[in-house]
mmCIF file of C-alpha atoms in Angstrom:
data_model
loop_
_atom_site.group_PDB
_atom_site.id
_atom_site.type_symbol
_atom_site.label_atom_id
_atom_site.label_comp_id
_atom_site.label_asym_id
_atom_site.label_seq_id
_atom_site.Cartn_x
_atom_site.Cartn_y
_atom_site.Cartn_z
ATOM 1 C CA MET A 14 94.907 180.225 126.150
ATOM 2 C CA PRO A 15 96.180 183.546 124.792
ATOM 3 C CA LEU A 16 93.722 186.364 124.305
ATOM 4 C CA THR A 17 95.513 187.582 121.181
ATOM 5 C CA ARG A 18 93.275 185.837 118.641
ATOM 6 C CA LEU A 19 90.397 184.818 120.846
ATOM 7 C CA THR A 20 87.163 185.341 118.928
ATOM 8 C CA LEU A 21 83.647 185.342 120.273
ATOM 9 C CA PRO A 22 82.762 182.007 118.616
ATOM 10 C CA ALA A 23 85.872 180.441 120.089
ATOM 11 C CA LEU A 24 85.046 181.894 123.477
ATOM 12 C CA ALA A 25 81.527 180.517 123.293
ATOM 13 C CA LEU A 26 82.919 177.070 122.597
ATOM 14 C CA ALA A 27 85.639 177.266 125.231
ATOM 15 C CA LEU A 28 83.686 178.496 128.217
ATOM 16 C CA PRO A 29 81.242 175.567 128.573
ATOM 17 C CA ALA A 30 84.164 173.159 128.613
ATOM 18 C CA LEU A 31 85.918 175.202 131.268
ATOM 19 C CA LEU A 32 82.915 175.725 133.489
ATOM 20 C CA SER A 33 80.842 172.568 133.259
ATOM 21 C CA PRO A 34 80.726 170.352 136.357
ATOM 22 C CA ALA A 35 81.818 167.335 134.329
ATOM 23 C CA ALA A 36 84.954 169.090 133.155
ATOM 24 C CA ALA A 37 85.732 170.309 136.654
ATOM 25 C CA GLN A 38 85.175 166.995 138.433
ATOM 26 C CA ASP A 39 85.562 164.003 136.141
ATOM 27 C CA ARG A 40 84.600 160.720 137.716
ATOM 28 C CA GLY A 41 87.173 158.020 138.212
ATOM 29 C CA SER A 42 86.850 154.285 137.716
ATOM 30 C CA VAL A 43 86.741 151.447 140.205
ATOM 31 C CA ASN A 44 88.406 149.221 137.599
ATOM 32 C CA PRO A 45 90.623 151.510 135.511
ATOM 33 C CA LYS A 46 92.047 150.154 132.282
ATOM 34 C CA PRO A 47 95.792 150.610 131.744
ATOM 35 C CA LEU A 48 96.859 152.796 128.870
ATOM 36 C CA PRO A 49 98.036 150.881 125.799
ATOM 37 C CA PRO A 50 101.824 150.814 125.348
ATOM 38 C CA LEU A 51 103.379 153.270 122.957
ATOM 39 C CA ALA A 52 104.472 151.809 119.637
ATOM 40 C CA ASN A 53 107.752 153.721 119.710
ATOM 41 C CA PRO A 54 108.339 155.508 123.017
ATOM 42 C CA ASN A 55 111.831 156.608 121.917
ATOM 43 C CA ASP A 56 110.471 158.572 118.975
ATOM 44 C CA PRO A 57 111.462 162.226 119.582
ATOM 45 C CA SER A 58 108.027 163.321 118.390
ATOM 46 C CA THR A 59 106.268 161.424 121.204
ATOM 47 C CA PRO A 60 104.582 164.000 123.465
ATOM 48 C CA ALA A 61 106.035 164.197 126.953
ATOM 49 C CA LYS A 62 102.565 163.779 128.436
ATOM 50 C CA ALA A 63 102.230 160.399 126.717
ATOM 51 C CA LEU A 64 105.414 159.227 128.438
ATOM 52 C CA PHE A 65 104.810 160.693 131.890
ATOM 53 C CA GLY A 66 101.165 159.611 131.807
ATOM 54 C CA ARG A 67 102.168 155.941 131.515
ATOM 55 C CA VAL A 68 104.647 155.886 134.380
ATOM 56 C CA THR A 69 103.284 154.052 137.411
ATOM 57 C CA GLY A 70 106.092 154.496 139.922
ATOM 58 C CA PRO A 71 108.515 157.168 141.131
ATOM 59 C CA ALA A 72 111.969 157.922 139.783
ATOM 60 C CA SER A 73 114.826 156.716 141.941
ATOM 61 C CA GLY A 74 117.312 159.057 143.525
ATOM 62 C CA PRO A 75 117.044 161.864 146.048
ATOM 63 C CA ALA A 76 113.831 163.819 146.298
ATOM 64 C CA ARG A 77 114.241 166.870 144.065
ATOM 65 C CA PRO A 78 111.971 168.936 141.833
ATOM 66 C CA PHE A 79 113.364 170.017 138.456
ATOM 67 C CA GLY A 80 112.050 172.886 136.364
ATOM 68 C CA SER A 81 108.925 174.947 136.863
ATOM 69 C CA TYR A 82 105.402 174.251 138.065
ATOM 70 C CA ALA A 83 104.092 174.010 134.496
ATOM 71 C CA LYS A 84 107.209 172.498 132.906
ATOM 72 C CA GLY A 85 109.022 170.144 135.206
ATOM 73 C CA CYS A 86 109.287 166.799 136.958
ATOM 74 C CA PHE A 87 110.717 165.358 140.168
ATOM 75 C CA SER A 88 112.644 162.398 141.514
ATOM 76 C CA GLY A 89 112.247 160.531 144.787
ATOM 77 C CA GLY A 90 108.496 161.023 144.884
ATOM 78 C CA GLU A 91 106.184 159.597 147.530
ATOM 79 C CA ALA A 92 102.522 158.649 147.406
ATOM 80 C CA LEU A 93 100.208 160.121 150.004
ATOM 81 C CA PRO A 94 98.572 157.205 151.865
ATOM 82 C CA LEU A 95 94.954 156.833 150.793
ATOM 83 C CA ASP A 96 93.714 157.285 154.358
ATOM 84 C CA GLY A 97 94.734 159.221 157.412
ATOM 85 C CA ALA A 98 92.911 160.234 160.548
ATOM 86 C CA THR A 99 91.970 163.565 158.952
ATOM 87 C CA TRP A 100 92.312 163.019 155.197
ATOM 88 C CA GLN A 101 91.124 160.729 152.427
ATOM 89 C CA VAL A 102 92.415 160.586 148.853
ATOM 90 C CA MET A 103 89.848 161.005 146.090
ATOM 91 C CA ARG A 104 89.994 159.548 142.554
ATOM 92 C CA PRO A 105 92.801 157.071 143.338
ATOM 93 C CA SER A 106 92.349 155.504 139.889
ATOM 94 C CA ARG A 107 93.998 158.591 138.391
ATOM 95 C CA ASN A 108 97.257 157.761 140.234
ATOM 96 C CA ARG A 109 97.827 161.436 140.945
ATOM 97 C CA MET A 110 98.420 161.146 144.682
ATOM 98 C CA TRP A 111 102.176 161.613 144.305
ATOM 99 C CA GLY A 112 104.444 164.449 145.312
ATOM 100 C CA THR A 113 107.768 165.358 146.795
ATOM 101 C CA PRO A 114 108.169 164.285 150.430
ATOM 102 C CA HIS A 115 107.923 168.007 151.198
ATOM 103 C CA LEU A 116 104.369 168.092 149.793
ATOM 104 C CA VAL A 117 103.274 164.810 151.380
ATOM 105 C CA ASP A 118 104.481 165.981 154.782
ATOM 106 C CA PHE A 119 102.725 169.323 154.323
ATOM 107 C CA ILE A 120 99.380 167.685 153.486
ATOM 108 C CA GLU A 121 99.562 165.419 156.513
ATOM 109 C CA ARG A 122 100.343 168.360 158.807
ATOM 110 C CA LEU A 123 97.629 170.549 157.276
ATOM 111 C CA ALA A 124 95.082 167.757 157.635
ATOM 112 C CA ALA A 125 95.997 167.342 161.302
ATOM 113 C CA ARG A 126 95.350 171.055 161.864
ATOM 114 C CA ALA A 127 92.106 171.177 159.879
ATOM 115 C CA PRO A 128 89.863 170.458 162.903
ATOM 116 C CA GLN A 129 91.219 173.652 164.491
ATOM 117 C CA ALA A 130 89.415 175.519 161.693
ATOM 118 C CA GLY A 131 86.210 173.582 162.316
ATOM 119 C CA TRP A 132 86.933 171.351 159.311
ATOM 120 C CA PRO A 133 86.609 167.594 159.945
ATOM 121 C CA GLY A 134 89.267 166.542 157.451
ATOM 122 C CA LEU A 135 90.600 166.966 153.923
ATOM 123 C CA LEU A 136 89.405 165.283 150.759
ATOM 124 C CA VAL A 137 92.576 165.345 148.688
ATOM 125 C CA GLY A 138 92.234 165.621 144.927
ATOM 126 C CA ASP A 139 94.985 165.697 142.332
ATOM 127 C CA MET A 140 98.590 166.096 143.410
ATOM 128 C CA SER A 141 101.063 164.929 140.732
ATOM 129 C CA GLN A 142 101.877 161.851 138.689
ATOM 130 C CA PRO A 143 104.570 159.529 140.106
ATOM 131 C CA ARG A 144 107.337 161.492 138.393
ATOM 132 C CA GLY A 145 105.417 164.695 137.769
ATOM 133 C CA GLY A 146 105.562 166.053 134.267
ATOM 134 C CA PRO A 147 102.664 166.974 131.986
ATOM 135 C CA MET A 148 99.384 165.095 132.270
ATOM 136 C CA LEU A 149 97.267 163.578 129.526
ATOM 137 C CA THR A 150 94.205 165.392 130.845
ATOM 138 C CA GLY A 151 93.509 168.289 133.146
ATOM 139 C CA HIS A 152 96.219 170.417 134.653
ATOM 140 C CA ALA A 153 98.889 172.530 133.035
ATOM 141 C CA SER A 154 100.770 172.740 136.317
ATOM 142 C CA HIS A 155 101.033 170.043 139.052
ATOM 143 C CA GLN A 156 104.313 168.944 137.421
ATOM 144 C CA LEU A 157 106.843 169.558 140.214
ATOM 145 C CA GLY A 158 105.274 167.570 143.039
ATOM 146 C CA LEU A 159 104.508 170.809 144.880
ATOM 147 C CA ASP A 160 100.824 171.342 143.962
ATOM 148 C CA VAL A 161 97.701 169.785 145.455
ATOM 149 C CA ASP A 162 93.965 170.274 145.008
ATOM 150 C CA VAL A 163 91.898 170.075 148.188
ATOM 151 C CA TRP A 164 88.168 169.669 147.761
ATOM 152 C CA LEU A 165 85.892 172.291 149.257
ATOM 153 C CA THR A 166 83.685 169.445 150.451
ATOM 154 C CA PRO A 167 84.391 168.433 154.065
ATOM 155 C CA MET A 168 85.485 164.872 154.756
ATOM 156 C CA PRO A 169 82.561 162.651 155.799
ATOM 157 C CA ASP A 170 82.450 160.889 159.149
ATOM 158 C CA HIS A 171 83.262 157.468 157.664
ATOM 159 C CA ARG A 172 85.965 155.904 155.536
ATOM 160 C CA MET A 173 84.714 156.214 151.991
ATOM 161 C CA THR A 174 84.474 153.157 149.774
ATOM 162 C CA ARG A 175 86.423 152.935 146.544
ATOM 163 C CA ALA A 176 83.226 153.588 144.592
ATOM 164 C CA GLU A 177 82.491 156.708 146.653
ATOM 165 C CA ARG A 178 85.972 158.069 146.064
ATOM 166 C CA GLU A 179 85.708 157.547 142.317
ATOM 167 C CA GLU A 180 82.117 158.632 141.721
ATOM 168 C CA THR A 181 81.212 161.229 144.351
ATOM 169 C CA SER A 182 81.232 164.768 142.976
ATOM 170 C CA ALA A 183 82.645 167.683 144.908
ATOM 171 C CA THR A 184 80.324 170.574 145.730
ATOM 172 C CA ASP A 185 80.179 173.641 143.510
ATOM 173 C CA MET A 186 80.713 176.618 145.809
ATOM 174 C CA VAL A 187 79.804 179.314 143.276
ATOM 175 C CA ARG A 188 76.374 180.687 142.496
ATOM 176 C CA SER A 189 74.891 179.873 139.085
ATOM 177 C CA ASP A 190 75.491 183.427 137.813
ATOM 178 C CA ARG A 191 79.186 182.999 138.794
ATOM 179 C CA LEU A 192 79.257 186.370 140.602
ATOM 180 C CA ASP A 193 79.391 185.176 144.205
ATOM 181 C CA ILE A 194 79.531 182.095 146.377
ATOM 182 C CA ASP A 195 76.422 179.980 146.935
ATOM 183 C CA PRO A 196 75.294 180.851 150.486
ATOM 184 C CA ASP A 197 73.549 177.491 150.786
ATOM 185 C CA VAL A 198 76.867 175.618 150.722
ATOM 186 C CA TRP A 199 79.567 178.147 151.658
ATOM 187 C CA THR A 200 80.365 178.383 155.362
ATOM 188 C CA ARG A 201 82.669 180.313 157.662
ATOM 189 C CA GLN A 202 84.650 177.102 158.026
ATOM 190 C CA HIS A 203 85.654 177.360 154.356
ATOM 191 C CA THR A 204 87.154 180.775 155.049
ATOM 192 C CA ALA A 205 88.870 179.506 158.190
ATOM 193 C CA LEU A 206 90.424 176.549 156.342
ATOM 194 C CA ILE A 207 91.765 178.628 153.458
ATOM 195 C CA ARG A 208 93.022 181.297 155.866
ATOM 196 C CA MET A 209 94.876 178.678 157.896
ATOM 197 C CA THR A 210 96.375 177.194 154.724
ATOM 198 C CA ALA A 211 97.538 180.549 153.372
ATOM 199 C CA LYS A 212 99.287 181.358 156.640
ATOM 200 C CA GLN A 213 101.577 178.346 156.384
ATOM 201 C CA PRO A 214 105.058 179.596 155.451
ATOM 202 C CA GLU A 215 105.595 176.898 152.801
ATOM 203 C CA VAL A 216 102.573 178.055 150.797
ATOM 204 C CA ALA A 217 103.434 180.264 147.826
ATOM 205 C CA ARG A 218 99.968 180.622 146.306
ATOM 206 C CA ILE A 219 96.396 179.404 146.582
ATOM 207 C CA PHE A 220 94.111 179.449 143.541
ATOM 208 C CA VAL A 221 90.342 179.811 143.932
ATOM 209 C CA ASN A 222 87.446 180.968 141.798
ATOM 210 C CA ALA A 223 87.105 184.768 141.680
ATOM 211 C CA ALA A 224 83.741 184.549 143.446
ATOM 212 C CA ILE A 225 85.426 182.668 146.293
ATOM 213 C CA LYS A 226 88.174 185.300 146.485
ATOM 214 C CA LYS A 227 85.444 187.908 146.728
ATOM 215 C CA ALA A 228 83.874 186.058 149.662
ATOM 216 C CA LEU A 229 87.230 185.652 151.391
ATOM 217 C CA CYS A 230 87.941 189.381 151.112
ATOM 218 C CA ARG A 231 84.493 190.122 152.510
ATOM 219 C CA GLU A 232 84.882 187.756 155.452
ATOM 220 C CA ALA A 233 88.552 188.298 156.297
ATOM 221 C CA GLY A 234 88.022 191.068 158.831
ATOM 222 C CA GLY A 235 91.080 193.032 159.906
ATOM 223 C CA ASP A 236 93.516 190.162 159.375
ATOM 224 C CA ARG A 237 94.067 190.498 155.624
ATOM 225 C CA GLY A 238 97.727 189.886 154.871
ATOM 226 C CA TRP A 239 97.166 186.231 153.973
ATOM 227 C CA LEU A 240 94.821 187.238 151.139
ATOM 228 C CA THR A 241 97.808 188.249 149.015
ATOM 229 C CA LYS A 242 98.593 184.572 148.461
ATOM 230 C CA VAL A 243 95.034 183.791 147.320
ATOM 231 C CA ARG A 244 94.744 184.313 143.559
ATOM 232 C CA PRO A 245 91.491 184.217 141.552
ATOM 233 C CA MET A 246 91.489 181.780 138.658
ATOM 234 C CA TYR A 247 88.743 180.469 136.374
ATOM 235 C CA GLY A 248 87.351 177.119 137.487
ATOM 236 C CA HIS A 249 88.480 176.265 141.019
ATOM 237 C CA ASN A 250 84.901 176.369 142.248
ATOM 238 C CA TYR A 251 84.988 172.774 143.562
ATOM 239 C CA HIS A 252 88.422 172.813 145.164
ATOM 240 C CA TYR A 253 91.212 175.126 146.167
ATOM 241 C CA HIS A 254 94.658 174.643 144.676
ATOM 242 C CA ILE A 255 97.629 174.862 147.038
ATOM 243 C CA ARG A 256 101.079 175.565 145.613
ATOM 244 C CA LEU A 257 104.163 175.229 147.784
ATOM 245 C CA ALA A 258 107.317 177.243 147.244
ATOM 246 C CA CYS A 259 110.424 175.467 146.025
ATOM 247 C CA PRO A 260 112.531 173.963 148.823
ATOM 248 C CA ALA A 261 115.020 176.501 150.128
ATOM 249 C CA GLY A 262 118.352 176.414 148.343
ATOM 250 C CA ASP A 263 117.248 174.054 145.567
ATOM 251 C CA GLY A 264 118.642 175.645 142.431
ATOM 252 C CA ALA A 265 117.036 173.098 140.083
ATOM 253 C CA CYS A 266 113.534 174.215 141.103
ATOM 254 C CA ASP A 267 112.321 177.340 139.320
ATOM 255 C CA ASP A 268 110.404 179.224 142.003
ATOM 256 C CA GLN A 269 107.897 181.974 141.311
ATOM 257 C CA ALA A 270 108.402 185.516 142.476
ATOM 258 C CA PRO A 271 106.363 186.539 145.531
ATOM 259 C CA PRO A 272 102.809 187.689 144.719
ATOM 260 C CA ALA A 273 102.864 191.045 142.959
ATOM 261 C CA LEU A 274 102.259 194.241 144.862
ATOM 262 C CA ARG A 275 99.010 196.158 144.592
ATOM 263 C CA ARG A 276 100.393 199.088 142.582
ATOM 264 C CA ARG A 277 101.873 196.749 140.005
ATOM 265 C CA LEU A 278 98.551 194.943 139.640
ATOM 266 C CA ARG A 279 96.637 198.172 139.129
ATOM 267 C CA LEU A 280 99.118 199.250 136.466
ATOM 268 C CA ARG A 281 98.747 195.938 134.623
ATOM 269 C CA THR A 282 94.978 196.336 134.808
ATOM 270 C CA ARG A 283 95.116 199.738 133.118
ATOM 271 C CA LEU A 284 97.398 198.432 130.395
ATOM 272 C CA LEU A 285 95.209 195.440 129.592
ATOM 273 C CA VAL A 286 91.988 197.442 129.599
ATOM 274 C CA GLN A 287 93.622 199.964 127.276
ATOM 275 C CA ARG A 288 94.519 197.165 124.875
ATOM 276 C CA GLY A 289 90.919 196.040 124.961
ATOM 277 C CA GLY A 290 89.669 199.325 123.575
ATOM 278 C CA ALA A 291 89.034 201.415 126.680
ATOM 279 C CA GLU A 292 90.273 204.989 126.975
ATOM 280 C CA PRO A 293 94.068 205.112 127.379
ATOM 281 C CA ALA A 294 95.188 205.372 130.973
ATOM 282 C CA GLN A 295 97.714 208.127 131.602
ATOM 283 C CA ALA A 296 100.477 207.520 134.125
ATOM 284 C CA GLN A 297 100.274 209.962 137.007
ATOM 285 C CA ASN A 298 104.024 210.386 137.275
ATOM 286 C CA PRO A 299 107.211 208.846 135.857
ATOM 287 C CA ALA A 300 107.292 206.309 138.683
ATOM 288 C CA GLU A 301 104.090 204.772 137.283
ATOM 289 C CA ALA A 302 105.332 204.545 133.700
ATOM 290 C CA PRO A 303 104.928 201.059 132.176
ATOM 291 C CA PRO A 304 107.925 198.798 132.749
ATOM 292 C CA ALA A 305 109.973 197.945 129.698
ATOM 293 C CA ASP A 306 108.716 194.371 129.542
ATOM 294 C CA ASP A 307 105.094 195.528 129.332
ATOM 295 C CA ALA A 308 105.969 198.256 126.826
ATOM 296 C CA ARG A 309 107.403 195.654 124.452
ATOM 297 C CA ARG A 310 104.452 193.288 124.643
ATOM 298 C CA PRO A 311 102.193 193.382 121.561
ATOM 299 C CA ALA A 312 98.713 194.795 121.991
ATOM 300 C CA ARG A 313 95.947 192.264 122.459
ATOM 301 C CA ARG A 314 92.657 192.638 120.692
ATOM 302 C CA LEU A 315 89.985 191.413 123.056
ATOM 303 C CA PRO A 316 86.471 190.249 122.136
ATOM 304 C CA GLY A 317 83.529 192.422 123.082
ATOM 305 C CA GLY A 318 83.157 192.680 126.844
ATOM 306 C CA ALA A 319 86.448 190.979 127.585
ATOM 307 C CA ALA A 320 88.239 194.201 128.498
ATOM 308 C CA ARG A 321 85.901 194.589 131.440
ATOM 309 C CA ALA A 322 86.406 190.945 132.369
ATOM 310 C CA VAL A 323 90.165 191.428 132.466
ATOM 311 C CA GLU A 324 89.705 194.477 134.655
ATOM 312 C CA VAL A 325 87.550 192.467 137.050
ATOM 313 C CA ALA A 326 90.049 189.630 137.278
ATOM 314 C CA TYR A 327 93.022 191.873 137.893
ATOM 315 C CA PHE A 328 91.312 194.157 140.389
ATOM 316 C CA SER A 329 90.197 191.133 142.369
ATOM 317 C CA TRP A 330 93.888 190.396 142.941
ATOM 318 C CA CYS A 331 94.166 193.434 145.201
ATOM 319 C CA PRO A 332 92.937 192.153 148.577
ATOM 320 C CA ALA A 333 93.958 195.042 150.798
ATOM 321 C CA GLU A 334 90.782 197.048 150.168
ATOM 322 C CA SER A 335 87.197 195.884 149.873
ATOM 323 C CA ARG A 336 86.674 198.022 146.748
ATOM 324 C CA SER A 337 89.260 195.911 144.967
ATOM 325 C CA VAL A 338 86.727 193.159 144.358
ATOM 326 C CA SER A 339 83.541 195.204 144.077
ATOM 327 C CA ALA A 340 83.718 195.161 140.276
ATOM 328 C CA ILE A 341 83.102 191.411 140.247
ATOM 329 C CA SER A 342 79.448 191.956 141.130
ATOM 330 C CA ARG A 343 78.729 194.307 138.217
ATOM 331 C CA PRO A 344 75.952 192.794 136.093
ATOM 332 C CA ASP A 345 77.748 193.570 132.816
ATOM 333 C CA THR A 346 80.827 191.545 133.716
ATOM 334 C CA THR A 347 81.825 187.939 134.122
ATOM 335 C CA ASN A 348 84.728 186.759 136.218
ATOM 336 C CA THR A 349 85.183 183.656 134.112
ATOM 337 C CA MET A 350 86.311 185.155 130.795
ATOM 338 C CA TRP A 351 89.921 185.976 131.609
ATOM 339 C CA MET A 352 92.289 183.275 130.384
ATOM 340 C CA PRO A 353 95.976 183.945 131.140
ATOM 341 C CA THR A 354 98.837 183.322 128.769
ATOM 342 C CA SER A 355 101.840 181.324 129.900
ATOM 343 C CA GLN A 356 103.673 184.630 130.289
ATOM 344 C CA ASP A 357 100.956 185.918 132.609
ATOM 345 C CA ARG A 358 101.081 182.713 134.653
ATOM 346 C CA SER A 359 104.809 182.898 135.182
ATOM 347 C CA ARG A 360 104.837 186.584 136.086
ATOM 348 C CA SER A 361 101.671 187.344 137.947
ATOM 349 C CA LEU A 362 99.727 184.379 139.326
#
């Protein structure tokens, strides 16, 4: 959602939908009803999500992703088996346990390593639809068969029933004021699992709630390089979102640039806060002058308090120093107000 015309009334309406437990973890159905057929599926005005959302099986052909994470699809998809020794698939009625063989293999290998982090096994949430593409509900990304949500709830010591998989809610890891993790449910094993995931070479990014990123930075110790891959994003308080890089040499897959460097992030922070009404930030030297692409972007008028929220979100992206996330705990801020545009997603997340 762009910030350009975001008003306070609109923000008040949008935030409950984004942050409520129901919106974050919709229940599935033991007996799901199939979607009704489209009256005219060949009509050019039919939304792509209506077509992709009705597909029940993979596209034939070699396994290949096409396009970008938020505008793409894939062929030769595979379904992750519902059960493994160290994973179980949640919400199978959604039929979102599909991905490229690259993703399926990664999940199985990560699950096998999870006990090394003190984690009994993975509860696997949404991956992709059988052919990827946009979804009728939920995600903007997850379209290439290279994204997966892993619940922050450890796998139980028994094979869950179908009803349990559809109706059990994941655990909210963030405190009610949204400024930090809930110490009653967050453990060192959560940090160990996310650290292990981020260190896998296939992983391009991990998305978590800003409060979780704050906890990870606090608990990382001296080994901090992996934190660069961990990006704060609104929601993501029940699960962490793993995004794999495009397969090497696959020109049809639109990969993201590596996570931005700290100086670039600080510069973008100053620019956005300036647009929100704060005092203009002066570049220290010509090397810090705004890049041409930022200079051409129109100014954004932010609602009251949102300039500070943007500053919090962007500074929390700088994991190399503990002060980079200290602003999240300020009482006059909220880490849930920043909503990126599609341009921000493609460039910075």
